[in-house]
PDB file of C-alpha atoms in Angstrom:
ATOM      1  CA  GLY V   1     -37.508 -79.503  44.711  1.00  0.00           C
ATOM      2  CA  GLN V   2     -35.123 -77.925  47.120  1.00  0.00           C
ATOM      3  CA  GLN V   3     -34.847 -79.587  50.529  1.00  0.00           C
ATOM      4  CA  VAL V   4     -33.182 -78.252  53.632  1.00  0.00           C
ATOM      5  CA  MET V   5     -32.493 -80.829  56.307  1.00  0.00           C
ATOM      6  CA  GLN V   6     -31.723 -80.510  59.974  1.00  0.00           C
ATOM      7  CA  ILE V   7     -31.009 -83.632  61.972  1.00  0.00           C
ATOM      8  CA  PRO V   8     -31.621 -84.422  64.780  1.00  0.00           C
ATOM      9  CA  GLN V   9     -34.841 -82.623  65.676  1.00  0.00           C
ATOM     10  CA  TYR V  10     -34.107 -82.505  69.390  1.00  0.00           C
ATOM     11  CA  GLN V  11     -31.022 -82.122  71.491  1.00  0.00           C
ATOM     12  CA  HIS V  12     -30.539 -81.859  75.222  1.00  0.00           C
ATOM     13  CA  VAL V  13     -27.419 -80.382  76.776  1.00  0.00           C
ATOM     14  CA  GLN V  14     -26.175 -79.508  80.235  1.00  0.00           C
ATOM     15  CA  GLU V  15     -25.794 -75.821  80.889  1.00  0.00           C
ATOM     16  CA  GLY V  16     -22.240 -74.806  80.133  1.00  0.00           C
ATOM     17  CA  GLU V  17     -21.711 -77.439  77.444  1.00  0.00           C
ATOM     18  CA  ASP V  18     -21.051 -76.483  73.856  1.00  0.00           C
ATOM     19  CA  PHE V  19     -23.646 -77.267  71.194  1.00  0.00           C
ATOM     20  CA  THR V  20     -23.302 -77.658  67.435  1.00  0.00           C
ATOM     21  CA  THR V  21     -25.997 -78.301  64.879  1.00  0.00           C
ATOM     22  CA  TYR V  22     -25.870 -78.703  61.127  1.00  0.00           C
ATOM     23  CA  CYS V  23     -28.016 -77.848  58.171  1.00  0.00           C
ATOM     24  CA  ASN V  24     -27.757 -79.551  54.790  1.00  0.00           C
ATOM     25  CA  SER V  25     -29.290 -78.624  51.475  1.00  0.00           C
ATOM     26  CA  SER V  26     -30.024 -80.872  48.530  1.00  0.00           C
ATOM     27  CA  THR V  27     -29.043 -78.024  46.205  1.00  0.00           C
ATOM     28  CA  THR V  28     -26.471 -75.247  46.156  1.00  0.00           C
ATOM     29  CA  LEU V  29     -27.730 -72.222  48.031  1.00  0.00           C
ATOM     30  CA  SER V  30     -27.304 -68.558  47.227  1.00  0.00           C
ATOM     31  CA  ASN V  31     -27.539 -67.734  50.919  1.00  0.00           C
ATOM     32  CA  ILE V  32     -28.606 -69.245  54.204  1.00  0.00           C
ATOM     33  CA  GLN V  33     -30.380 -67.707  57.151  1.00  0.00           C
ATOM     34  CA  TRP V  34     -30.777 -68.831  60.731  1.00  0.00           C
ATOM     35  CA  TYR V  35     -33.768 -68.152  62.956  1.00  0.00           C
ATOM     36  CA  LYS V  36     -34.587 -68.859  66.579  1.00  0.00           C
ATOM     37  CA  GLN V  37     -38.068 -69.558  67.887  1.00  0.00           C
ATOM     38  CA  ARG V  38     -38.647 -69.520  71.615  1.00  0.00           C
ATOM     39  CA  PRO V  39     -41.400 -71.784  73.008  1.00  0.00           C
ATOM     40  CA  GLY V  40     -44.736 -70.167  72.243  1.00  0.00           C
ATOM     41  CA  GLY V  41     -43.109 -67.511  70.096  1.00  0.00           C
ATOM     42  CA  HIS V  42     -42.428 -66.852  66.461  1.00  0.00           C
ATOM     43  CA  PRO V  43     -39.193 -67.224  64.473  1.00  0.00           C
ATOM     44  CA  VAL V  44     -36.737 -64.384  64.947  1.00  0.00           C
ATOM     45  CA  PHE V  45     -34.015 -63.724  62.406  1.00  0.00           C
ATOM     46  CA  LEU V  46     -30.490 -64.286  63.710  1.00  0.00           C
ATOM     47  CA  ILE V  47     -28.132 -64.023  60.757  1.00  0.00           C
ATOM     48  CA  GLN V  48     -27.595 -64.407  57.034  1.00  0.00           C
ATOM     49  CA  LEU V  49     -24.567 -65.965  55.342  1.00  0.00           C
ATOM     50  CA  VAL V  50     -23.873 -65.349  51.686  1.00  0.00           C
ATOM     51  CA  LYS V  51     -20.260 -66.161  50.820  1.00  0.00           C
ATOM     52  CA  SER V  52     -18.706 -69.597  50.518  1.00  0.00           C
ATOM     53  CA  GLY V  53     -16.880 -70.473  53.753  1.00  0.00           C
ATOM     54  CA  GLU V  54     -18.231 -67.400  55.526  1.00  0.00           C
ATOM     55  CA  VAL V  55     -18.063 -67.357  59.319  1.00  0.00           C
ATOM     56  CA  LYS V  56     -19.998 -64.919  61.482  1.00  0.00           C
ATOM     57  CA  LYS V  57     -20.155 -64.592  65.242  1.00  0.00           C
ATOM     58  CA  GLN V  58     -22.788 -63.207  67.551  1.00  0.00           C
ATOM     59  CA  LYS V  59     -21.521 -63.338  71.120  1.00  0.00           C
ATOM     60  CA  ARG V  60     -21.499 -67.068  71.965  1.00  0.00           C
ATOM     61  CA  LEU V  61     -23.025 -68.113  68.615  1.00  0.00           C
ATOM     62  CA  THR V  62     -20.850 -68.933  65.606  1.00  0.00           C
ATOM     63  CA  PHE V  63     -22.362 -69.509  62.177  1.00  0.00           C
ATOM     64  CA  GLN V  64     -20.567 -70.997  59.201  1.00  0.00           C
ATOM     65  CA  PHE V  65     -21.476 -71.468  55.557  1.00  0.00           C
ATOM     66  CA  GLY V  66     -19.890 -74.435  53.839  1.00  0.00           C
ATOM     67  CA  GLU V  67     -17.376 -74.074  51.024  1.00  0.00           C
ATOM     68  CA  ALA V  68     -19.768 -75.689  48.560  1.00  0.00           C
ATOM     69  CA  LYS V  69     -22.669 -73.572  49.853  1.00  0.00           C
ATOM     70  CA  LYS V  70     -24.709 -76.675  50.528  1.00  0.00           C
ATOM     71  CA  ASN V  71     -24.413 -76.807  54.294  1.00  0.00           C
ATOM     72  CA  SER V  72     -24.142 -74.629  57.336  1.00  0.00           C
ATOM     73  CA  SER V  73     -23.467 -74.970  61.021  1.00  0.00           C
ATOM     74  CA  LEU V  74     -24.419 -73.199  64.212  1.00  0.00           C
ATOM     75  CA  HIS V  75     -22.167 -73.532  67.240  1.00  0.00           C
ATOM     76  CA  ILE V  76     -23.095 -72.257  70.687  1.00  0.00           C
ATOM     77  CA  THR V  77     -20.314 -71.961  73.236  1.00  0.00           C
ATOM     78  CA  ALA V  78     -21.130 -72.589  76.897  1.00  0.00           C
ATOM     79  CA  THR V  79     -24.889 -72.917  76.522  1.00  0.00           C
ATOM     80  CA  GLN V  80     -27.179 -71.032  78.865  1.00  0.00           C
ATOM     81  CA  THR V  81     -30.845 -71.578  79.723  1.00  0.00           C
ATOM     82  CA  THR V  82     -31.639 -68.545  77.591  1.00  0.00           C
ATOM     83  CA  ASP V  83     -30.493 -70.524  74.540  1.00  0.00           C
ATOM     84  CA  VAL V  84     -33.536 -72.786  74.806  1.00  0.00           C
ATOM     85  CA  GLY V  85     -35.680 -72.804  71.671  1.00  0.00           C
ATOM     86  CA  THR V  86     -35.900 -74.141  68.160  1.00  0.00           C
ATOM     87  CA  TYR V  87     -33.222 -73.128  65.688  1.00  0.00           C
ATOM     88  CA  PHE V  88     -34.162 -73.118  62.026  1.00  0.00           C
ATOM     89  CA  CYS V  89     -31.952 -72.751  59.032  1.00  0.00           C
ATOM     90  CA  ALA V  90     -33.499 -71.490  55.813  1.00  0.00           C
ATOM     91  CA  GLY V  91     -31.994 -71.352  52.371  1.00  0.00           C
ATOM     92  CA  THR V  92     -32.624 -69.666  49.075  1.00  0.00           C
ATOM     93  CA  ASP V  93     -31.864 -71.699  45.995  1.00  0.00           C
ATOM     94  CA  THR V  94     -29.532 -70.352  43.339  1.00  0.00           C
ATOM     95  CA  GLY V  95     -31.550 -69.003  40.483  1.00  0.00           C
ATOM     96  CA  ALA V  96     -34.212 -66.385  40.177  1.00  0.00           C
ATOM     97  CA  ASN V  97     -36.615 -67.981  42.641  1.00  0.00           C
ATOM     98  CA  SER V  98     -36.439 -66.073  45.899  1.00  0.00           C
ATOM     99  CA  LYS V  99     -38.407 -68.617  47.922  1.00  0.00           C
ATOM    100  CA  LEU V 100     -36.941 -69.264  51.361  1.00  0.00           C
ATOM    101  CA  THR V 101     -37.096 -72.945  52.311  1.00  0.00           C
ATOM    102  CA  PHE V 102     -36.890 -73.805  55.985  1.00  0.00           C
ATOM    103  CA  GLY V 103     -35.465 -76.886  57.623  1.00  0.00           C
ATOM    104  CA  LYS V 104     -37.613 -78.568  60.261  1.00  0.00           C
ATOM    105  CA  GLY V 105     -35.485 -77.077  62.997  1.00  0.00           C
ATOM    106  CA  ILE V 106     -33.682 -78.435  66.004  1.00  0.00           C
ATOM    107  CA  THR V 107     -35.200 -77.936  69.437  1.00  0.00           C
ATOM    108  CA  LEU V 108     -32.564 -77.316  72.065  1.00  0.00           C
ATOM    109  CA  SER V 109     -33.210 -77.868  75.739  1.00  0.00           C
ATOM    110  CA  VAL V 110     -30.671 -76.880  78.374  1.00  0.00           C
ATOM    111  CA  ARG V 111     -30.512 -78.529  81.797  1.00  0.00           C
ATOM    112  CA  PRO V 112     -29.544 -76.022  84.497  1.00  0.00           C
TER     113      PRO V 112
ATOM    114  CA  LYS O   1     -41.511 -49.208  64.835  1.00  0.00           C
ATOM    115  CA  ALA O   2     -44.508 -51.518  64.718  1.00  0.00           C
ATOM    116  CA  GLY O   3     -43.821 -55.132  63.863  1.00  0.00           C
ATOM    117  CA  VAL O   4     -45.717 -57.496  61.624  1.00  0.00           C
ATOM    118  CA  THR O   5     -49.317 -57.672  62.813  1.00  0.00           C
ATOM    119  CA  GLN O   6     -51.461 -60.724  62.275  1.00  0.00           C
ATOM    120  CA  THR O   7     -55.135 -60.985  63.084  1.00  0.00           C
ATOM    121  CA  PRO O   8     -56.832 -62.781  64.592  1.00  0.00           C
ATOM    122  CA  ARG O   9     -54.433 -64.470  67.035  1.00  0.00           C
ATOM    123  CA  TYR O  10     -56.674 -67.465  67.589  1.00  0.00           C
ATOM    124  CA  LEU O  11     -59.444 -68.975  65.545  1.00  0.00           C
ATOM    125  CA  ILE O  12     -61.636 -72.043  65.870  1.00  0.00           C
ATOM    126  CA  LYS O  13     -63.504 -73.197  62.800  1.00  0.00           C
ATOM    127  CA  THR O  14     -65.559 -76.191  61.797  1.00  0.00           C
ATOM    128  CA  ARG O  15     -64.663 -78.577  59.011  1.00  0.00           C
ATOM    129  CA  GLY O  16     -65.978 -77.340  55.699  1.00  0.00           C
ATOM    130  CA  GLN O  17     -65.952 -73.667  56.649  1.00  0.00           C
ATOM    131  CA  GLN O  18     -63.656 -71.105  55.136  1.00  0.00           C
ATOM    132  CA  VAL O  19     -61.339 -68.673  56.894  1.00  0.00           C
ATOM    133  CA  THR O  20     -59.509 -65.447  56.096  1.00  0.00           C
ATOM    134  CA  LEU O  21     -56.349 -64.415  57.929  1.00  0.00           C
ATOM    135  CA  SER O  22     -54.843 -60.957  57.789  1.00  0.00           C
ATOM    136  CA  CYS O  23     -51.292 -59.671  57.891  1.00  0.00           C
ATOM    137  CA  SER O  24     -50.020 -56.095  58.064  1.00  0.00           C
ATOM    138  CA  PRO O  25     -46.290 -55.942  57.304  1.00  0.00           C
ATOM    139  CA  ILE O  26     -43.781 -53.523  58.731  1.00  0.00           C
ATOM    140  CA  SER O  27     -44.135 -50.112  57.132  1.00  0.00           C
ATOM    141  CA  GLY O  28     -42.001 -50.012  54.013  1.00  0.00           C
ATOM    142  CA  HIS O  29     -41.858 -53.786  53.624  1.00  0.00           C
ATOM    143  CA  ARG O  30     -43.455 -54.782  50.352  1.00  0.00           C
ATOM    144  CA  SER O  31     -42.685 -58.482  50.313  1.00  0.00           C
ATOM    145  CA  VAL O  32     -44.993 -60.690  52.355  1.00  0.00           C
ATOM    146  CA  SER O  33     -44.692 -64.445  52.724  1.00  0.00           C
ATOM    147  CA  TRP O  34     -46.981 -66.917  54.426  1.00  0.00           C
ATOM    148  CA  TYR O  35     -45.937 -70.110  56.185  1.00  0.00           C
ATOM    149  CA  GLN O  36     -47.829 -72.945  57.816  1.00  0.00           C
ATOM    150  CA  GLN O  37     -46.214 -74.338  60.956  1.00  0.00           C
ATOM    151  CA  THR O  38     -47.141 -77.712  62.405  1.00  0.00           C
ATOM    152  CA  PRO O  39     -45.224 -79.878  64.899  1.00  0.00           C
ATOM    153  CA  GLY O  40     -44.606 -82.617  62.386  1.00  0.00           C
ATOM    154  CA  GLN O  41     -43.816 -80.631  59.251  1.00  0.00           C
ATOM    155  CA  GLY O  42     -42.087 -77.531  60.555  1.00  0.00           C
ATOM    156  CA  LEU O  43     -42.412 -74.322  58.546  1.00  0.00           C
ATOM    157  CA  GLN O  44     -43.916 -74.914  55.139  1.00  0.00           C
ATOM    158  CA  PHE O  45     -44.005 -72.184  52.544  1.00  0.00           C
ATOM    159  CA  LEU O  46     -47.436 -71.206  51.261  1.00  0.00           C
ATOM    160  CA  PHE O  47     -46.871 -68.174  49.035  1.00  0.00           C
ATOM    161  CA  GLU O  48     -45.025 -64.909  48.643  1.00  0.00           C
ATOM    162  CA  TYR O  49     -46.401 -61.606  47.413  1.00  0.00           C
ATOM    163  CA  PHE O  50     -44.619 -58.543  46.180  1.00  0.00           C
ATOM    164  CA  SER O  51     -46.340 -55.421  44.857  1.00  0.00           C
ATOM    165  CA  GLU O  52     -49.708 -57.170  44.807  1.00  0.00           C
ATOM    166  CA  THR O  53     -48.374 -60.024  42.670  1.00  0.00           C
ATOM    167  CA  GLN O  54     -47.864 -63.592  43.767  1.00  0.00           C
ATOM    168  CA  ARG O  55     -44.191 -64.254  43.177  1.00  0.00           C
ATOM    169  CA  ASN O  56     -43.852 -67.777  44.528  1.00  0.00           C
ATOM    170  CA  LYS O  57     -46.200 -70.531  45.554  1.00  0.00           C
ATOM    171  CA  GLY O  58     -45.646 -73.604  47.696  1.00  0.00           C
ATOM    172  CA  ASN O  59     -47.081 -77.076  47.285  1.00  0.00           C
ATOM    173  CA  PHE O  60     -50.466 -76.558  48.864  1.00  0.00           C
ATOM    174  CA  PRO O  61     -53.840 -77.381  47.323  1.00  0.00           C
ATOM    175  CA  GLY O  62     -55.902 -74.733  45.608  1.00  0.00           C
ATOM    176  CA  ARG O  63     -58.023 -74.343  48.753  1.00  0.00           C
ATOM    177  CA  PHE O  64     -55.232 -72.102  49.994  1.00  0.00           C
ATOM    178  CA  SER O  65     -55.140 -68.710  48.347  1.00  0.00           C
ATOM    179  CA  GLY O  66     -53.863 -65.266  49.108  1.00  0.00           C
ATOM    180  CA  ARG O  67     -53.688 -61.733  47.929  1.00  0.00           C
ATOM    181  CA  GLN O  68     -51.877 -58.512  48.637  1.00  0.00           C
ATOM    182  CA  PHE O  69     -53.307 -55.034  48.598  1.00  0.00           C
ATOM    183  CA  SER O  70     -51.779 -51.792  47.386  1.00  0.00           C
ATOM    184  CA  ASN O  71     -50.783 -50.875  50.964  1.00  0.00           C
ATOM    185  CA  SER O  72     -48.852 -54.190  51.178  1.00  0.00           C
ATOM    186  CA  ARG O  73     -51.313 -55.720  53.627  1.00  0.00           C
ATOM    187  CA  SER O  74     -51.968 -59.338  52.791  1.00  0.00           C
ATOM    188  CA  GLU O  75     -54.695 -61.861  53.389  1.00  0.00           C
ATOM    189  CA  MET O  76     -54.767 -65.590  53.021  1.00  0.00           C
ATOM    190  CA  ASN O  77     -57.888 -67.644  52.634  1.00  0.00           C
ATOM    191  CA  VAL O  78     -58.503 -71.311  53.206  1.00  0.00           C
ATOM    192  CA  SER O  79     -61.723 -72.738  51.872  1.00  0.00           C
ATOM    193  CA  THR O  80     -63.408 -76.017  52.791  1.00  0.00           C
ATOM    194  CA  LEU O  81     -61.355 -76.445  55.931  1.00  0.00           C
ATOM    195  CA  GLU O  82     -60.053 -79.875  56.878  1.00  0.00           C
ATOM    196  CA  LEU O  83     -58.884 -81.110  60.267  1.00  0.00           C
ATOM    197  CA  GLY O  84     -55.328 -81.227  58.923  1.00  0.00           C
ATOM    198  CA  ASP O  85     -55.378 -77.480  58.324  1.00  0.00           C
ATOM    199  CA  SER O  86     -55.051 -76.908  62.060  1.00  0.00           C
ATOM    200  CA  ALA O  87     -51.757 -75.087  62.422  1.00  0.00           C
ATOM    201  CA  LEU O  88     -50.011 -71.860  63.257  1.00  0.00           C
ATOM    202  CA  TYR O  89     -50.076 -69.603  60.204  1.00  0.00           C
ATOM    203  CA  LEU O  90     -47.185 -67.185  60.113  1.00  0.00           C
ATOM    204  CA  CYS O  91     -46.766 -64.116  57.988  1.00  0.00           C
ATOM    205  CA  ALA O  92     -43.333 -62.638  57.360  1.00  0.00           C
ATOM    206  CA  SER O  93     -42.273 -59.436  55.671  1.00  0.00           C
ATOM    207  CA  ARG O  94     -39.036 -57.955  54.389  1.00  0.00           C
ATOM    208  CA  ARG O  95     -37.853 -54.874  52.578  1.00  0.00           C
ATOM    209  CA  PRO O  96     -38.548 -54.569  48.900  1.00  0.00           C
ATOM    210  CA  ALA O  97     -35.957 -56.462  46.942  1.00  0.00           C
ATOM    211  CA  ARG O  98     -36.503 -58.097  43.654  1.00  0.00           C
ATOM    212  CA  GLY O  99     -34.727 -61.377  43.328  1.00  0.00           C
ATOM    213  CA  LEU O 100     -32.804 -62.872  46.204  1.00  0.00           C
ATOM    214  CA  PRO O 101     -33.517 -61.828  49.788  1.00  0.00           C
ATOM    215  CA  ARG O 102     -30.762 -59.641  51.207  1.00  0.00           C
ATOM    216  CA  GLU O 103     -31.924 -59.636  54.784  1.00  0.00           C
ATOM    217  CA  GLY O 104     -33.962 -61.705  57.143  1.00  0.00           C
ATOM    218  CA  TYR O 105     -37.683 -61.904  57.384  1.00  0.00           C
ATOM    219  CA  THR O 106     -39.605 -60.365  60.268  1.00  0.00           C
ATOM    220  CA  PHE O 107     -42.326 -62.695  61.402  1.00  0.00           C
ATOM    221  CA  GLY O 108     -45.637 -61.867  62.981  1.00  0.00           C
ATOM    222  CA  SER O 109     -46.900 -63.703  66.047  1.00  0.00           C
ATOM    223  CA  GLY O 110     -49.093 -65.869  63.882  1.00  0.00           C
ATOM    224  CA  THR O 111     -52.694 -66.986  63.822  1.00  0.00           C
ATOM    225  CA  ARG O 112     -53.404 -70.240  65.611  1.00  0.00           C
ATOM    226  CA  LEU O 113     -56.139 -71.983  63.611  1.00  0.00           C
ATOM    227  CA  THR O 114     -57.950 -74.962  65.075  1.00  0.00           C
ATOM    228  CA  VAL O 115     -60.343 -76.913  62.874  1.00  0.00           C
ATOM    229  CA  VAL O 116     -62.846 -79.088  64.711  1.00  0.00           C
TER     230      VAL O 116
END
């Protein structure tokens, strides 16, 4: 079945550093979504990418969908302590199945 | 507008018991999905309902079941609880859309189930 992988599971950065994480799928995706979960909270939708090579920005966050629609990246410029949390990518397989499969997430900690 | 409401927030059950969790989606959202979240396995898909019909099902044993009512509210049931069922159970809803999701899911705060 479809697998969405995020490696590593944890990353620690110094405040002000840039941060990039990647998401890889075993199958071609019709779209990919990114969510953020703060400690003790629930996942909150950040963005959806649909087109091959698509790039979207939200303030300091930049999201990209790979040309082959099998991978995605999240880049955070000049991290802040408010960026702390777990970032999940989630993909929908091509085909009629609308199931959203989540990666295991990457937990980001930021040293002030 | 009100978000996705899950009840109860916390639950402690004994092995062998059964449990029912409830989810009220955002008004107008007819698709409801359930996920199990554990530290080791992340978010694992349980099932998705749309218009009272189960549209997708994850790889969980038959002890896990769900249903959706005509007002889009959903329940999930776990019978014969095992220690490994301890997890955060999250419900998520989105606007009606047959086929591929066009927007993100809105998650509830979850039900924290502890099996002792």
